[in-house]
């Protein structure tokens, strides 16, 4: 005679549902797959579309054909888009955690303004005309403003509110200086107009080589700060109780965000909404744990940036719209939707 199994035994024999950690890990792998597809589209799509077999041939062979030359040229643009997108998304996520402000991005702390002011100064007063010259001036301008914001925000006694106020004040002053110089100098206006929009069109291997060391260092430091930033997000008192070093965490977070955003802005000009919007989207399905937010932002931000670059090439063929314009046009409505959805959920 058959005897029914006890309920406990049936429960043990049933397959365990996937854990949230497993789901997040598979989601991260899927995001990486999407990034590969978008990167291939970035190489294949342009003023002249290339079939995937020609893209594949150009990636691994250099026979000197037209298609191979085009692939090589677009490779630099795509690689720079991958690096810059990851840097912007990661720096935005770090700054939002550091300031405990969901609207924080590199622009809030004056980093974009510092880079732009340094470039317009180099053009107007030092006669710098090459992109390689812009890179170094923009990077050091961003770094100088980051250090100034940290000092004005209280240095070792810095708080999220002080940092945000200092960054906002410095940004306003620098953008006023920027507009004044560009109005008074027509040559500077003409040269700066393209750079300040934000574009990947001038990407070269030289540009990548110059910014790559900074981006690698900034990425490693930012990802290593996930656990301390989780503690900081709970409030100063809780973070101290958990053993977090607030001053060290804030200083390293500011340094990492400044290096990442400074190098990205130096290479492409200021590109808006990537560092603001992607962490919002990521947080909606990962929760507040920065151990997942930071890797997801690193992978999905290049998806947005390269996707916007591809859209800019398609809508204005044979010309193109700069990626900074496309991210602003796409980012505004999407961000409004996210904010309204969050408000509805709270109600």
CSV table of C-alpha atoms in Angstrom, one decimal:
chain,number,residue,atom,x,y,z
A,1,UNK,CA,0.0,0.0,0.0
A,2,UNK,CA,1.3,3.4,-0.9
A,3,UNK,CA,1.8,5.9,1.9
A,4,UNK,CA,1.6,9.6,1.2
A,5,UNK,CA,4.9,11.4,1.9
A,6,UNK,CA,4.9,13.8,4.8
A,7,UNK,CA,4.5,17.5,3.8
A,8,UNK,CA,8.0,18.3,5.1
A,9,UNK,CA,9.5,15.7,2.8
A,10,UNK,CA,7.6,17.0,-0.2
A,11,UNK,CA,8.8,20.5,0.5
A,12,UNK,CA,12.4,19.3,0.7
A,13,UNK,CA,12.2,17.5,-2.6
A,14,UNK,CA,10.7,20.5,-4.5
A,15,UNK,CA,13.3,22.5,-6.4
A,16,UNK,CA,14.3,25.7,-4.6
A,17,UNK,CA,13.3,28.9,-6.3
A,18,UNK,CA,16.1,31.1,-7.6
A,19,UNK,CA,17.5,33.5,-5.0
A,20,UNK,CA,17.4,37.2,-5.6
A,21,UNK,CA,21.2,37.1,-5.9
A,22,UNK,CA,21.0,34.6,-8.7
A,23,UNK,CA,18.4,36.7,-10.5
A,24,UNK,CA,20.6,39.8,-10.3
A,25,UNK,CA,23.6,37.8,-11.5
A,26,UNK,CA,21.7,36.6,-14.6
A,27,UNK,CA,20.4,40.1,-15.2
A,28,UNK,CA,23.9,41.4,-15.1
A,29,UNK,CA,25.0,38.8,-17.7
A,30,UNK,CA,22.0,39.7,-19.9
A,31,UNK,CA,22.9,43.4,-19.6
A,32,UNK,CA,26.5,42.6,-20.8
A,33,UNK,CA,25.0,40.7,-23.8
A,34,UNK,CA,22.9,43.7,-24.7
A,35,UNK,CA,26.0,45.9,-24.4
A,36,UNK,CA,27.8,43.6,-26.9
A,37,UNK,CA,24.9,43.9,-29.4
A,38,UNK,CA,24.8,47.7,-29.1
A,39,UNK,CA,28.5,47.9,-29.6
A,40,UNK,CA,28.2,45.9,-32.8
A,41,UNK,CA,25.5,48.2,-33.9
A,42,UNK,CA,27.7,51.2,-33.2
A,43,UNK,CA,30.3,49.7,-35.5
A,44,UNK,CA,27.9,48.7,-38.2
A,45,UNK,CA,25.7,51.8,-38.4
A,46,UNK,CA,26.8,55.1,-39.8
A,47,UNK,CA,26.7,57.2,-43.0
A,48,UNK,CA,27.0,53.8,-44.7
A,49,UNK,CA,25.6,50.7,-43.0
A,50,UNK,CA,27.8,47.6,-43.1
A,51,UNK,CA,26.6,44.0,-43.0
A,52,UNK,CA,27.7,42.0,-39.9
A,53,UNK,CA,30.0,39.7,-41.9
A,54,UNK,CA,32.0,42.8,-43.1
A,55,UNK,CA,32.0,44.1,-39.5
A,56,UNK,CA,33.3,40.7,-38.3
A,57,UNK,CA,36.0,40.7,-41.1
A,58,UNK,CA,37.1,44.2,-40.2
A,59,UNK,CA,37.5,43.4,-36.6
A,60,UNK,CA,39.9,40.5,-37.1
A,61,UNK,CA,41.5,41.3,-40.5
A,62,UNK,CA,43.0,44.4,-42.0
A,63,UNK,CA,43.1,43.8,-45.8
A,64,UNK,CA,42.8,47.5,-46.6
A,65,UNK,CA,39.3,47.4,-48.1
A,66,UNK,CA,36.8,50.2,-47.6
A,67,UNK,CA,34.8,48.2,-45.1
A,68,UNK,CA,37.8,47.3,-43.0
A,69,UNK,CA,38.9,51.0,-42.9
A,70,UNK,CA,35.5,52.1,-41.8
A,71,UNK,CA,35.3,49.4,-39.1
A,72,UNK,CA,38.7,50.5,-37.8
A,73,UNK,CA,37.6,54.1,-37.6
A,74,UNK,CA,34.3,53.3,-35.9
A,75,UNK,CA,36.1,51.0,-33.4
A,76,UNK,CA,37.8,54.0,-31.7
A,77,UNK,CA,34.4,55.7,-31.4
A,78,UNK,CA,32.8,52.6,-30.0
A,79,UNK,CA,35.5,51.9,-27.5
A,80,UNK,CA,35.5,55.5,-26.3
A,81,UNK,CA,31.7,55.3,-25.9
A,82,UNK,CA,32.1,52.2,-23.8
A,83,UNK,CA,34.6,53.8,-21.5
A,84,UNK,CA,32.9,57.2,-21.2
A,85,UNK,CA,29.5,55.7,-20.7
A,86,UNK,CA,30.7,53.4,-17.9
A,87,UNK,CA,32.6,56.3,-16.3
A,88,UNK,CA,29.5,58.6,-16.4
A,89,UNK,CA,27.1,56.0,-15.0
A,90,UNK,CA,29.5,54.9,-12.3
A,91,UNK,CA,30.4,58.4,-11.2
A,92,UNK,CA,26.7,59.4,-11.1
A,93,UNK,CA,25.8,56.3,-8.9
A,94,UNK,CA,28.7,57.1,-6.5
A,95,UNK,CA,27.7,60.8,-6.2
A,96,UNK,CA,24.1,59.9,-5.5
A,97,UNK,CA,25.2,57.6,-2.7
A,98,UNK,CA,27.7,60.0,-1.4
A,99,UNK,CA,25.3,63.0,-1.2
A,100,UNK,CA,22.2,60.8,-0.4
A,101,UNK,CA,20.6,62.8,-3.2
A,102,UNK,CA,18.8,60.9,-6.0
A,103,UNK,CA,19.2,64.0,-8.3
A,104,UNK,CA,23.0,64.2,-7.9
A,105,UNK,CA,25.2,63.9,-10.9
A,106,UNK,CA,28.7,65.1,-11.9
A,107,UNK,CA,27.1,68.5,-12.8
A,108,UNK,CA,25.9,69.0,-9.3
A,109,UNK,CA,29.4,69.1,-7.9
A,110,UNK,CA,30.7,71.4,-10.6
A,111,UNK,CA,32.9,68.9,-12.3
A,112,UNK,CA,31.5,69.5,-15.8
A,113,UNK,CA,31.7,73.3,-15.3
A,114,UNK,CA,35.4,73.0,-14.2
A,115,UNK,CA,36.3,71.0,-17.3
A,116,UNK,CA,34.4,73.4,-19.6
A,117,UNK,CA,36.0,76.5,-18.0
A,118,UNK,CA,39.5,75.1,-18.3
A,119,UNK,CA,39.0,74.3,-22.0
A,120,UNK,CA,37.6,77.7,-22.9
A,121,UNK,CA,40.5,79.3,-21.0
A,122,UNK,CA,43.0,77.2,-22.9
A,123,UNK,CA,41.4,78.1,-26.3
A,124,UNK,CA,41.1,81.9,-25.6
A,125,UNK,CA,44.2,82.7,-23.7
A,126,UNK,CA,46.7,79.9,-24.5
A,127,UNK,CA,45.8,79.2,-28.1
A,128,UNK,CA,45.2,75.5,-27.7
A,129,UNK,CA,43.4,74.1,-30.7
A,130,UNK,CA,43.9,70.3,-30.7
A,131,UNK,CA,41.7,67.8,-29.0
A,132,UNK,CA,44.7,66.3,-27.2
A,133,UNK,CA,45.3,69.6,-25.6
A,134,UNK,CA,41.6,69.9,-24.6
A,135,UNK,CA,41.8,66.5,-22.8
A,136,UNK,CA,44.5,67.6,-20.3
A,137,UNK,CA,43.1,71.0,-19.6
A,138,UNK,CA,39.6,69.6,-19.1
A,139,UNK,CA,40.8,66.9,-16.8
A,140,UNK,CA,42.8,69.2,-14.6
A,141,UNK,CA,40.0,71.7,-14.6
A,142,UNK,CA,37.6,69.0,-13.3
A,143,UNK,CA,40.1,67.8,-10.7
A,144,UNK,CA,40.7,71.4,-9.5
A,145,UNK,CA,37.0,72.0,-9.0
A,146,UNK,CA,36.6,68.6,-7.3
A,147,UNK,CA,39.3,69.5,-4.8
A,148,UNK,CA,37.8,73.0,-4.3
A,149,UNK,CA,34.3,71.6,-3.7
A,150,UNK,CA,35.8,69.2,-1.1
A,151,UNK,CA,37.6,72.0,0.6
A,152,UNK,CA,34.6,74.4,0.7
A,153,UNK,CA,32.3,71.6,1.7
A,154,UNK,CA,34.2,71.2,4.9
A,155,UNK,CA,37.1,68.8,3.9
A,156,UNK,CA,37.3,66.2,6.6
A,157,UNK,CA,34.0,67.5,8.1
A,158,UNK,CA,32.2,67.5,4.7
A,159,UNK,CA,28.5,66.6,4.7
A,160,UNK,CA,26.3,65.8,1.7
A,161,UNK,CA,24.5,69.1,2.0
A,162,UNK,CA,27.7,71.2,2.1
A,163,UNK,CA,29.2,69.4,-0.9
A,164,UNK,CA,26.0,69.9,-2.9
A,165,UNK,CA,25.8,73.6,-2.0
A,166,UNK,CA,29.5,74.2,-2.7
A,167,UNK,CA,29.2,72.4,-6.1
A,168,UNK,CA,26.1,74.4,-7.1
A,169,UNK,CA,27.7,77.7,-6.2
A,170,UNK,CA,31.0,77.0,-8.1
A,171,UNK,CA,29.0,75.7,-11.1
A,172,UNK,CA,27.0,78.9,-11.3
A,173,UNK,CA,30.2,81.0,-11.1
A,174,UNK,CA,32.1,79.0,-13.7
A,175,UNK,CA,29.3,78.9,-16.2
A,176,UNK,CA,28.9,82.7,-15.9
A,177,UNK,CA,32.7,83.0,-16.7
A,178,UNK,CA,32.3,80.5,-19.6
A,179,UNK,CA,29.4,82.4,-21.2
A,180,UNK,CA,31.2,85.8,-20.8
A,181,UNK,CA,34.4,84.6,-22.5
A,182,UNK,CA,32.5,82.9,-25.3
A,183,UNK,CA,30.5,86.0,-26.0
A,184,UNK,CA,33.5,88.3,-26.1
A,185,UNK,CA,35.6,85.9,-28.2
A,186,UNK,CA,34.0,84.7,-31.4
A,187,UNK,CA,36.8,82.4,-32.2
A,188,UNK,CA,36.5,80.7,-28.8
A,189,UNK,CA,32.7,80.4,-29.4
A,190,UNK,CA,33.2,78.7,-32.7
A,191,UNK,CA,35.7,76.2,-31.3
A,192,UNK,CA,33.8,75.5,-28.1
A,193,UNK,CA,30.4,75.1,-29.6
A,194,UNK,CA,31.1,71.6,-30.9
A,195,UNK,CA,32.9,70.4,-27.7
A,196,UNK,CA,30.4,71.7,-25.2
A,197,UNK,CA,27.5,69.8,-26.9
A,198,UNK,CA,29.2,66.4,-26.2
A,199,UNK,CA,30.3,64.2,-29.0
A,200,UNK,CA,32.1,60.9,-29.8
A,201,UNK,CA,32.8,61.9,-33.4
A,202,UNK,CA,36.3,63.0,-32.7
A,203,UNK,CA,37.4,59.8,-31.0
A,204,UNK,CA,40.9,58.6,-31.8
A,205,UNK,CA,43.2,55.9,-30.4
A,206,UNK,CA,45.3,58.7,-28.9
A,207,UNK,CA,42.4,60.1,-27.0
A,208,UNK,CA,41.6,56.6,-25.6
A,209,UNK,CA,45.2,56.1,-24.6
A,210,UNK,CA,45.3,59.4,-22.7
A,211,UNK,CA,42.2,58.9,-20.6
A,212,UNK,CA,42.3,55.1,-20.2
A,213,UNK,CA,44.6,55.0,-17.1
A,214,UNK,CA,42.4,57.5,-15.3
A,215,UNK,CA,39.2,55.6,-16.1
A,216,UNK,CA,40.7,52.3,-15.0
A,217,UNK,CA,41.9,53.7,-11.7
A,218,UNK,CA,38.6,55.6,-11.1
A,219,UNK,CA,36.5,52.5,-11.9
A,220,UNK,CA,38.5,50.2,-9.5
A,221,UNK,CA,38.3,52.7,-6.6
A,222,UNK,CA,34.6,53.3,-7.2
A,223,UNK,CA,33.7,49.6,-7.3
A,224,UNK,CA,35.7,49.0,-4.2
A,225,UNK,CA,33.7,51.6,-2.3
A,226,UNK,CA,30.4,49.7,-2.6
A,227,UNK,CA,30.3,48.4,0.9
A,228,UNK,CA,31.4,51.6,2.7
A,229,UNK,CA,28.9,53.6,0.6
A,230,UNK,CA,26.1,51.2,1.6
A,231,UNK,CA,26.9,52.2,5.2
A,232,UNK,CA,27.1,55.9,4.5
A,233,UNK,CA,23.7,55.7,2.8
A,234,UNK,CA,22.2,54.7,6.1
A,235,UNK,CA,23.2,57.9,7.8
A,236,UNK,CA,26.3,59.1,9.6
A,237,UNK,CA,25.5,57.7,13.0
A,238,UNK,CA,24.6,54.2,11.6
A,239,UNK,CA,27.7,54.3,9.4
A,240,UNK,CA,29.9,55.0,12.4
A,241,UNK,CA,28.2,52.2,14.4
A,242,UNK,CA,29.0,49.8,11.5
A,243,UNK,CA,32.7,50.8,11.6
A,244,UNK,CA,32.7,52.9,8.4
A,245,UNK,CA,35.4,55.6,8.1
A,246,UNK,CA,33.2,58.5,6.9
A,247,UNK,CA,36.0,60.9,6.0
A,248,UNK,CA,38.0,58.3,4.1
A,249,UNK,CA,34.9,57.1,2.2
A,250,UNK,CA,33.8,60.6,1.3
A,251,UNK,CA,37.3,61.6,0.2
A,252,UNK,CA,37.8,58.5,-2.0
A,253,UNK,CA,34.3,58.8,-3.4
A,254,UNK,CA,34.9,62.4,-4.4
A,255,UNK,CA,38.3,61.5,-5.9
A,256,UNK,CA,36.9,58.6,-7.9
A,257,UNK,CA,33.9,60.5,-9.2
A,258,UNK,CA,36.1,63.5,-10.2
A,259,UNK,CA,38.6,61.3,-12.0
A,260,UNK,CA,35.9,59.4,-13.8
A,261,UNK,CA,33.8,62.3,-14.9
A,262,UNK,CA,36.8,64.6,-15.5
A,263,UNK,CA,38.4,62.1,-17.9
A,264,UNK,CA,35.1,61.4,-19.6
A,265,UNK,CA,34.3,65.1,-20.0
A,266,UNK,CA,37.8,65.7,-21.3
A,267,UNK,CA,37.5,63.1,-24.0
A,268,UNK,CA,34.0,63.9,-25.3
A,269,UNK,CA,32.7,67.2,-23.7
A,270,UNK,CA,30.0,67.4,-21.1
A,271,UNK,CA,27.3,64.8,-21.8
A,272,UNK,CA,24.1,65.1,-19.6
A,273,UNK,CA,21.6,62.7,-18.2
A,274,UNK,CA,23.7,59.5,-18.4
A,275,UNK,CA,25.0,59.7,-14.9
A,276,UNK,CA,21.7,60.9,-13.6
A,277,UNK,CA,19.2,58.6,-15.3
A,278,UNK,CA,20.9,55.2,-15.4
A,279,UNK,CA,21.4,54.8,-11.6
A,280,UNK,CA,17.7,55.6,-11.2
A,281,UNK,CA,16.7,52.9,-13.6
A,282,UNK,CA,19.1,50.4,-12.1
A,283,UNK,CA,17.9,51.1,-8.5
A,284,UNK,CA,14.4,50.3,-9.6
A,285,UNK,CA,15.2,46.6,-10.0
A,286,UNK,CA,18.3,46.1,-7.9
A,287,UNK,CA,17.2,47.9,-4.8
A,288,UNK,CA,19.5,50.2,-2.8
A,289,UNK,CA,22.5,47.8,-2.5
A,290,UNK,CA,25.4,49.5,-4.2
A,291,UNK,CA,27.2,46.2,-4.6
A,292,UNK,CA,24.7,45.7,-7.5
A,293,UNK,CA,24.0,49.2,-8.5
A,294,UNK,CA,27.6,50.1,-9.3
A,295,UNK,CA,28.2,47.0,-11.6
A,296,UNK,CA,24.8,47.4,-13.3
A,297,UNK,CA,25.5,51.2,-13.9
A,298,UNK,CA,28.9,50.4,-15.3
A,299,UNK,CA,27.3,48.0,-17.9
A,300,UNK,CA,24.1,49.8,-18.8
A,301,UNK,CA,25.4,53.3,-19.1
A,302,UNK,CA,27.4,52.5,-22.2
A,303,UNK,CA,24.3,50.9,-23.6
A,304,UNK,CA,22.5,54.2,-23.3
A,305,UNK,CA,25.4,56.3,-24.6
A,306,UNK,CA,26.2,54.1,-27.6
A,307,UNK,CA,22.5,53.6,-28.4
A,308,UNK,CA,22.0,57.4,-28.4
A,309,UNK,CA,25.1,57.8,-30.6
A,310,UNK,CA,23.6,55.3,-33.1
A,311,UNK,CA,20.2,57.1,-33.0
A,312,UNK,CA,22.0,60.4,-33.8
A,313,UNK,CA,23.6,58.8,-36.8
A,314,UNK,CA,20.3,57.4,-38.1
A,315,UNK,CA,18.0,60.4,-37.7
A,316,UNK,CA,20.2,62.9,-39.6
A,317,UNK,CA,21.8,60.8,-42.3
A,318,UNK,CA,24.2,61.6,-44.0
A,319,UNK,CA,25.0,64.0,-41.3
A,320,UNK,CA,24.6,63.2,-37.6
A,321,UNK,CA,23.4,64.7,-34.3
A,322,UNK,CA,25.9,64.8,-31.5
A,323,UNK,CA,25.3,62.2,-28.8
A,324,UNK,CA,25.0,65.0,-26.1
A,325,UNK,CA,21.9,66.3,-27.9
A,326,UNK,CA,20.3,62.9,-28.2
A,327,UNK,CA,20.9,62.0,-24.6
A,328,UNK,CA,19.3,65.3,-23.5
A,329,UNK,CA,16.3,64.8,-25.8
A,330,UNK,CA,15.8,61.2,-24.7
A,331,UNK,CA,16.7,61.7,-21.1
A,332,UNK,CA,14.3,64.5,-20.3
A,333,UNK,CA,11.0,62.6,-21.0
A,334,UNK,CA,12.4,59.3,-19.5
A,335,UNK,CA,13.5,61.0,-16.3
A,336,UNK,CA,10.1,62.8,-16.0
A,337,UNK,CA,8.4,59.4,-16.4
A,338,UNK,CA,10.6,57.8,-13.7
A,339,UNK,CA,10.0,60.7,-11.3
A,340,UNK,CA,6.2,60.5,-11.8
A,341,UNK,CA,6.2,56.7,-11.4
A,342,UNK,CA,8.1,57.0,-8.1
A,343,UNK,CA,5.7,59.7,-6.9
A,344,UNK,CA,2.7,57.6,-7.8
A,345,UNK,CA,4.2,54.6,-5.9
A,346,UNK,CA,4.7,56.7,-2.8
A,347,UNK,CA,1.1,57.8,-2.9
